[in-house]
Amino acid sequence: MKVSIRHAIVLVVFLFVPSWAHAEPPISLHPDNPHYFLWRGRPTVLIGSGEHYGAVLNLDFDYVRYLKTLAREGLNHTRTFSGTYREVPSSFGITDNPLAPKPLRYICPWARSEQPGYFDGGNKFDLQRWDEAYFARLKDFMRMAHKCGVVVEFNLFCPFYNEELWAANPLNHRNNINGIGNCPREEVYTLKHKDLTEVQIAFVRKVVTELKDFDNLYYEVCNEPYFGGVTLEWQWKIADVIAETEERLGVRHLVSMNIANGRAKVEKLHPAVKILNFHYCVPPDTVALNYHWNVAIGENETGFRGKDDILYRTEGWDFILAGGALYSNLDYSFTPSHPEGDFLDYKSPGGGSPALRQQLAILKRFMEALPFVNMQPDTQSIEHVSPDLTATCLSQHGKVYAIYLHVPLPNKPKNIEELKRRNITAELAIRLPAGKYQATWVDTKTGENAKVEAFSIAGASHVLHSPTFDNDIALRIVRLPER
């Protein structure tokens, strides 16, 4: 068989380009319902319970074991910080904090210089040179996440919550040989200092170029920009740089902005931003506040409520059934010493455990069994629910209804044991069009069907009675085909 030179070149390129470069287009908003994602040809919701964001920047963190754990447990999302921000061991009372690497175990986009004097040992950084070992580690992390079916939220920047965090940062002039960053921490993420802005823009262009071929990726401009003096003008500039760089590269990844802790109504949205992320959404009313933007709405950080699994299980179910597309629990059972998330003796300001991850995987499977791209938040169909319970509903009217019932819990309960309720039997009245239906009650802790019943209705309110449950239960109602 004769092979032309052109065909030989094509064959060589095909054989030696890594397999991940032949993936589907990057995760995007679903064209039929932009409140959800399209990834690898399938409608997608992102559900995760991940480590405290140091998987790449902390050389002691075994991200291979970590990502395999997420895949094995049925989750598909993680959040990682780029290394432009790091923490110290005393930060936020977090036990064995992945974002607080030990001395000489911190790696970031910039190379070390020959000059000693960095914050916790080793040489200062040179903000004009890249650390190629960092980018090799980052891309290996992305390849492993790709293999494990995990979408990565790559967070570019984070404000400095106190002076110690600014003192530890490479952008502080005391930690680099370039004299860049001689300013208050509240001015780092503004456009006041041209040299700082140029370094930040160069980093964004570099990382966007390095990661251009990955389909399991979206960018978040800045974690919690509502702290530390971060300006909206600066955030929009960074979003501009992402969009402009990707336009030149011929690719397009989603861009997220972190909007608020709790809730806020977005008044103006950058055209490149397609994900609105919030923290600590109890209750999840921020979804309804911003649903009109027709973008994905996520809760990408939880915590500060206590350690009990029920807190973050109910938070996740409630947020997703309210119309959210992304829920990622901040899971403190993952540490550098426990990359498989089996550390339970932590004193950190949140929760996380293997049991909780199994429960969140049940939520993911529950959603994947629904035609959720055709569904939307429904506040009209439920007419009545038993006192002391909250019901959240997502529906495709007249065809399928997904309902979550739970004991409402305050954002920061003082005594969670006093609020738990056991052996509940709920009554739910729902208005449905005439037809035959099947109702399936799902145990949110085991994933098993607790009760299945068929019923007919002439077109009015129908009352359903749940099986006995503890604290929360899910319900799926599907209209049956007419014979």
Tab-separated table of C-alpha atoms in Angstrom, residues 83-395:
chain	number	residue	atom	x	y	z
A	83	GLY	CA	-1.236	28.367	43.119
A	84	THR	CA	-1.477	32.149	42.795
A	85	TYR	CA	-2.865	31.914	46.349
A	86	ARG	CA	-1.847	29.671	49.215
A	87	GLU	CA	-2.648	29.369	52.904
A	88	VAL	CA	-0.615	28.694	56.036
A	89	PRO	CA	-1.160	26.008	58.691
A	90	SER	CA	-3.057	28.370	60.996
A	91	SER	CA	-5.583	29.377	58.310
A	92	PHE	CA	-9.248	28.932	59.283
A	93	GLY	CA	-8.584	26.142	61.780
A	94	ILE	CA	-8.367	23.500	59.045
A	95	THR	CA	-6.749	20.218	60.042
A	96	ASP	CA	-3.865	19.277	57.715
A	97	ASN	CA	-5.003	21.885	55.187
A	98	PRO	CA	-4.132	20.924	51.575
A	99	LEU	CA	-3.896	24.647	50.728
A	100	ALA	CA	-1.162	25.087	53.349
A	101	PRO	CA	1.836	23.140	52.029
A	102	LYS	CA	4.796	22.401	54.253
A	103	PRO	CA	7.980	24.438	53.712
A	104	LEU	CA	9.554	23.752	50.302
A	105	ARG	CA	6.486	21.704	49.232
A	106	TYR	CA	4.638	24.599	47.587
A	107	ILE	CA	4.663	24.797	43.792
A	108	CYS	CA	3.170	27.633	41.774
A	109	PRO	CA	3.235	29.013	38.224
A	110	TRP	CA	6.402	31.058	38.795
A	111	ALA	CA	9.898	29.666	39.025
A	112	ARG	CA	12.120	30.083	42.051
A	113	SER	CA	15.060	32.445	41.659
A	114	GLU	CA	18.626	32.045	42.951
A	115	GLN	CA	17.947	34.520	45.766
A	116	PRO	CA	16.937	33.209	49.206
A	117	GLY	CA	14.262	34.838	51.338
A	118	TYR	CA	10.826	33.368	50.612
A	119	PHE	CA	8.232	33.515	53.389
A	120	ASP	CA	8.652	29.981	54.782
A	121	GLY	CA	12.022	29.007	53.346
A	122	GLY	CA	13.673	28.517	50.027
A	123	ASN	CA	14.332	31.058	47.323
A	124	LYS	CA	12.154	33.946	46.242
A	125	PHE	CA	10.124	33.750	43.046
A	126	ASP	CA	10.851	35.263	39.657
A	127	LEU	CA	7.548	36.525	38.273
A	128	GLN	CA	9.044	36.742	34.790
A	129	ARG	CA	9.811	33.020	34.545
A	130	TRP	CA	7.450	30.043	34.521
A	131	ASP	CA	8.031	26.922	36.542
A	132	GLU	CA	7.701	24.210	33.918
A	133	ALA	CA	7.495	21.552	36.640
A	134	TYR	CA	4.321	23.238	37.846
A	135	PHE	CA	2.702	23.153	34.414
A	136	ALA	CA	3.748	19.530	33.930
A	137	ARG	CA	2.084	18.664	37.262
A	138	LEU	CA	-1.016	20.666	36.381
A	139	LYS	CA	-1.449	18.934	33.026
A	140	ASP	CA	-0.863	15.528	34.563
A	141	PHE	CA	-3.571	16.344	37.122
A	142	MET	CA	-5.913	17.350	34.299
A	143	ARG	CA	-5.152	14.170	32.348
A	144	MET	CA	-5.894	12.046	35.411
A	145	ALA	CA	-9.144	13.926	36.033
A	146	HIS	CA	-10.056	13.399	32.370
A	147	LYS	CA	-9.431	9.674	32.715
A	148	CYS	CA	-11.555	9.554	35.896
A	149	GLY	CA	-14.483	11.443	34.352
A	150	VAL	CA	-14.027	14.417	36.667
A	151	VAL	CA	-14.651	18.012	35.585
A	152	VAL	CA	-12.165	20.470	37.074
A	153	GLU	CA	-13.069	23.954	38.202
A	154	PHE	CA	-9.734	25.736	37.880
A	155	ASN	CA	-9.801	28.739	40.153
A	156	LEU	CA	-7.391	31.389	38.924
A	157	PHE	CA	-7.199	33.797	41.877
A	158	CYS	CA	-8.284	34.297	45.480
A	159	PRO	CA	-8.196	37.384	47.724
A	160	PHE	CA	-6.090	37.638	50.855
A	161	TYR	CA	-8.264	37.403	53.943
A	162	ASN	CA	-5.575	38.633	56.321
A	163	GLU	CA	-2.040	39.996	56.397
A	164	GLU	CA	-0.423	36.613	57.008
A	165	LEU	CA	-1.832	35.249	53.743
A	166	TRP	CA	-0.512	38.262	51.846
A	167	ALA	CA	2.865	37.827	53.551
A	168	ALA	CA	3.047	34.263	52.200
A	169	ASN	CA	2.191	35.117	48.597
A	170	PRO	CA	4.620	35.238	45.640
A	171	LEU	CA	2.920	38.421	44.396
A	172	ASN	CA	4.089	40.236	47.525
A	173	HIS	CA	7.249	42.195	46.710
A	174	ARG	CA	9.016	40.612	49.697
A	175	ASN	CA	8.699	37.186	48.035
A	176	ASN	CA	9.803	37.968	44.477
A	177	ILE	CA	12.961	39.389	42.921
A	178	ASN	CA	11.041	41.689	40.588
A	179	GLY	CA	9.935	44.307	43.121
A	180	ILE	CA	6.320	43.689	42.098
A	181	GLY	CA	3.496	43.854	44.630
A	182	ASN	CA	4.606	46.652	46.943
A	183	CYS	CA	1.044	47.547	47.890
A	184	PRO	CA	-1.675	46.746	50.436
A	185	ARG	CA	-3.305	43.323	50.059
A	186	GLU	CA	-6.642	45.033	49.274
A	187	GLU	CA	-5.149	46.470	46.058
A	188	VAL	CA	-3.720	43.280	44.518
A	189	TYR	CA	-6.857	42.478	42.519
A	190	THR	CA	-7.628	45.930	41.244
A	191	LEU	CA	-6.228	47.721	38.222
A	192	LYS	CA	-4.299	50.213	40.346
A	193	HIS	CA	-0.872	48.643	39.849
A	194	LYS	CA	0.105	48.067	36.240
A	195	ASP	CA	2.999	45.722	36.999
A	196	LEU	CA	0.784	43.436	39.093
A	197	THR	CA	-1.953	43.421	36.481
A	198	GLU	CA	0.536	42.539	33.747
A	199	VAL	CA	1.806	39.558	35.754
A	200	GLN	CA	-1.750	38.376	36.378
A	201	ILE	CA	-2.726	38.728	32.725
A	202	ALA	CA	0.409	36.894	31.594
A	203	PHE	CA	-0.442	34.023	33.931
A	204	VAL	CA	-4.011	33.780	32.621
A	205	ARG	CA	-2.814	33.713	29.012
A	206	LYS	CA	-0.209	31.078	29.855
A	207	VAL	CA	-2.557	28.722	31.698
A	208	VAL	CA	-5.372	29.103	29.161
A	209	THR	CA	-2.903	28.192	26.419
A	210	GLU	CA	-1.493	25.222	28.352
A	211	LEU	CA	-4.939	23.780	29.105
A	212	LYS	CA	-6.606	24.494	25.781
A	213	ASP	CA	-7.113	20.850	24.790
A	214	PHE	CA	-8.920	19.600	27.887
A	215	ASP	CA	-12.672	18.992	27.709
A	216	ASN	CA	-13.094	18.485	31.484
A	217	LEU	CA	-12.379	22.077	32.456
A	218	TYR	CA	-13.900	25.431	33.215
A	219	TYR	CA	-12.317	28.532	34.730
A	220	GLU	CA	-13.381	30.496	37.760
A	221	VAL	CA	-12.070	34.052	37.757
A	222	CYS	CA	-11.692	34.527	41.502
A	223	ASN	CA	-12.759	32.750	44.662
A	224	GLU	CA	-14.868	34.952	46.982
A	225	PRO	CA	-14.085	38.285	45.303
A	226	TYR	CA	-16.493	39.964	47.718
A	227	PHE	CA	-13.622	39.938	50.245
A	228	GLY	CA	-10.225	41.583	50.158
A	229	GLY	CA	-10.861	44.543	47.902
A	230	VAL	CA	-11.328	42.685	44.600
A	231	THR	CA	-12.990	45.009	42.104
A	232	LEU	CA	-15.588	44.074	39.513
A	233	GLU	CA	-13.581	46.004	36.912
A	234	TRP	CA	-10.591	43.736	37.546
A	235	GLN	CA	-12.751	40.582	37.346
A	236	TRP	CA	-14.175	41.684	34.017
A	237	LYS	CA	-10.646	42.318	32.745
A	238	ILE	CA	-9.610	38.775	33.621
A	239	ALA	CA	-12.739	37.399	31.929
A	240	ASP	CA	-11.845	39.480	28.850
A	241	VAL	CA	-8.355	37.961	28.802
A	242	ILE	CA	-9.721	34.412	28.994
A	243	ALA	CA	-12.170	35.072	26.165
A	244	GLU	CA	-9.638	36.863	23.943
A	245	THR	CA	-6.959	34.222	24.437
A	246	GLU	CA	-9.345	31.363	23.692
A	247	GLU	CA	-10.647	33.123	20.607
A	248	ARG	CA	-7.116	33.179	19.226
A	249	LEU	CA	-6.663	29.511	20.165
A	250	GLY	CA	-9.967	28.492	18.598
A	251	VAL	CA	-11.384	26.936	21.773
A	252	ARG	CA	-14.024	27.956	24.286
A	253	HIS	CA	-14.253	26.869	27.903
A	254	LEU	CA	-16.930	28.001	30.303
A	255	VAL	CA	-16.117	30.820	32.700
A	256	SER	CA	-17.492	31.092	36.223
A	257	MET	CA	-17.802	34.020	38.585
A	258	ASN	CA	-18.230	33.493	42.311
A	259	ILE	CA	-21.065	35.864	43.198
A	260	ALA	CA	-21.761	35.753	46.927
A	261	ASN	CA	-21.936	33.838	50.154
A	262	GLY	CA	-25.578	32.881	50.601
A	263	ARG	CA	-27.531	34.781	48.007
A	264	ALA	CA	-27.399	37.808	45.735
A	265	LYS	CA	-29.140	38.994	42.604
A	266	VAL	CA	-26.772	39.543	39.707
A	267	GLU	CA	-27.475	42.907	38.102
A	268	LYS	CA	-24.911	42.829	35.292
A	269	LEU	CA	-23.203	39.824	33.723
A	270	HIS	CA	-20.022	39.648	31.676
A	271	PRO	CA	-20.869	38.062	28.279
A	272	ALA	CA	-18.203	35.354	28.703
A	273	VAL	CA	-19.497	34.230	32.102
A	274	LYS	CA	-21.769	31.190	31.850
A	275	ILE	CA	-21.664	29.862	35.435
A	276	LEU	CA	-22.775	31.756	38.532
A	277	ASN	CA	-21.306	30.117	41.626
A	278	PHE	CA	-22.366	30.746	45.214
A	279	HIS	CA	-21.247	29.522	48.639
A	280	TYR	CA	-23.303	28.397	51.653
A	281	CYS	CA	-26.726	28.444	49.959
A	282	VAL	CA	-29.174	27.626	52.745
A	283	PRO	CA	-31.929	27.953	51.621
A	284	PRO	CA	-31.198	27.783	47.859
A	285	ASP	CA	-33.258	30.841	46.906
A	286	THR	CA	-30.337	32.349	44.988
A	287	VAL	CA	-31.251	29.967	42.119
A	288	ALA	CA	-34.655	31.595	41.650
A	289	LEU	CA	-33.125	35.066	42.003
A	290	ASN	CA	-30.828	34.468	39.039
A	291	TYR	CA	-32.632	31.875	36.915
A	292	HIS	CA	-33.550	34.489	34.300
A	293	TRP	CA	-29.898	34.783	33.221
A	294	ASN	CA	-30.204	31.383	31.484
A	295	VAL	CA	-26.806	30.163	32.662
A	296	ALA	CA	-25.749	27.368	35.005
A	297	ILE	CA	-26.053	28.181	38.702
A	298	GLY	CA	-23.830	26.347	41.164
A	299	GLU	CA	-22.949	26.027	44.806
A	300	ASN	CA	-19.243	25.257	44.733
A	301	GLU	CA	-18.391	25.533	48.436
A	302	THR	CA	-20.069	24.429	51.644
A	303	GLY	CA	-19.131	24.448	55.310
A	304	PHE	CA	-19.217	26.447	58.536
A	305	ARG	CA	-22.389	24.623	59.630
A	306	GLY	CA	-20.961	21.696	61.555
A	307	LYS	CA	-19.671	18.247	60.704
A	308	ASP	CA	-22.810	16.090	60.413
A	309	ASP	CA	-23.508	14.511	57.005
A	310	ILE	CA	-27.180	15.494	57.129
A	311	LEU	CA	-26.249	19.179	56.816
A	312	TYR	CA	-24.531	18.833	53.471
A	313	ARG	CA	-26.710	16.047	52.108
A	314	THR	CA	-29.849	18.146	52.575
A	315	GLU	CA	-28.063	21.248	51.288
A	316	GLY	CA	-27.076	19.448	48.085
A	317	TRP	CA	-30.451	17.854	47.378
A	318	ASP	CA	-32.269	21.105	48.052
A	319	PHE	CA	-29.969	23.143	45.797
A	320	ILE	CA	-30.095	20.757	42.831
A	321	LEU	CA	-33.863	20.208	43.044
A	322	ALA	CA	-34.287	24.002	43.152
A	323	GLY	CA	-32.755	24.139	39.659
A	324	GLY	CA	-29.033	24.241	40.368
A	325	ALA	CA	-26.606	22.562	37.966
A	326	LEU	CA	-23.600	22.140	40.226
A	327	TYR	CA	-23.083	21.191	43.854
A	328	SER	CA	-19.605	20.666	45.261
A	329	ASN	CA	-19.224	19.972	48.954
A	330	LEU	CA	-15.998	21.072	50.639
A	331	ASP	CA	-14.842	17.759	52.101
A	332	TYR	CA	-12.346	17.958	54.951
A	333	SER	CA	-11.854	14.188	55.113
A	334	PHE	CA	-9.367	14.622	52.247
A	335	THR	CA	-5.902	15.728	53.397
A	336	PRO	CA	-2.360	15.229	52.085
A	337	SER	CA	-2.066	12.293	54.490
A	338	HIS	CA	-5.487	10.936	53.497
A	339	PRO	CA	-5.935	11.488	49.742
A	340	GLU	CA	-8.705	8.873	49.662
A	341	GLY	CA	-10.891	10.903	52.013
A	342	ASP	CA	-10.910	8.548	54.981
A	343	PHE	CA	-9.774	11.002	57.680
A	344	LEU	CA	-12.635	11.589	60.103
A	345	ASP	CA	-10.890	13.031	63.171
A	346	TYR	CA	-10.636	16.536	61.748
A	347	LYS	CA	-11.544	19.777	63.523
A	348	SER	CA	-12.134	21.785	60.350
A	349	PRO	CA	-15.068	24.219	59.863
A	350	GLY	CA	-17.232	21.917	57.811
A	351	GLY	CA	-17.980	18.310	56.960
A	352	GLY	CA	-17.171	15.474	54.621
A	353	SER	CA	-16.901	11.694	54.840
A	354	PRO	CA	-17.064	8.567	52.693
A	355	ALA	CA	-20.702	8.139	53.791
A	356	LEU	CA	-21.620	11.664	52.655
A	357	ARG	CA	-19.963	11.129	49.282
A	358	GLN	CA	-22.030	7.991	48.787
A	359	GLN	CA	-25.165	9.991	49.581
A	360	LEU	CA	-24.228	12.733	47.117
A	361	ALA	CA	-23.618	10.082	44.466
A	362	ILE	CA	-27.215	8.964	45.042
A	363	LEU	CA	-28.319	12.522	44.259
A	364	LYS	CA	-26.272	12.444	41.043
A	365	ARG	CA	-27.806	9.124	39.962
A	366	PHE	CA	-31.291	10.350	40.859
A	367	MET	CA	-30.825	13.336	38.538
A	368	GLU	CA	-29.292	11.249	35.760
A	369	ALA	CA	-32.390	9.041	35.748
A	370	LEU	CA	-34.517	12.100	34.940
A	371	PRO	CA	-34.977	14.007	31.660
A	372	PHE	CA	-33.746	17.036	33.607
A	373	VAL	CA	-32.893	19.040	30.498
A	374	ASN	CA	-36.665	19.245	29.937
A	375	MET	CA	-37.385	20.202	33.548
A	376	GLN	CA	-37.449	23.459	35.472
A	377	PRO	CA	-38.125	24.684	39.018
A	378	ASP	CA	-41.781	24.263	39.925
A	379	THR	CA	-43.353	26.250	42.739
A	380	GLN	CA	-46.966	25.724	41.622
A	381	SER	CA	-47.691	21.987	41.569
A	382	ILE	CA	-47.261	21.195	45.262
A	383	GLU	CA	-50.353	22.338	47.134
A	384	HIS	CA	-49.605	21.000	50.577
A	385	VAL	CA	-46.915	19.192	52.523
A	386	SER	CA	-46.933	17.994	56.121
A	387	PRO	CA	-46.086	20.649	58.712
A	388	ASP	CA	-42.422	21.031	59.643
A	389	LEU	CA	-41.273	19.754	56.234
A	390	THR	CA	-40.011	21.617	53.180
A	391	ALA	CA	-40.708	20.412	49.632
A	392	THR	CA	-38.646	21.434	46.598
A	393	CYS	CA	-39.867	20.469	43.130
A	394	LEU	CA	-38.381	20.217	39.645
A	395	SER	CA	-40.743	19.217	36.859
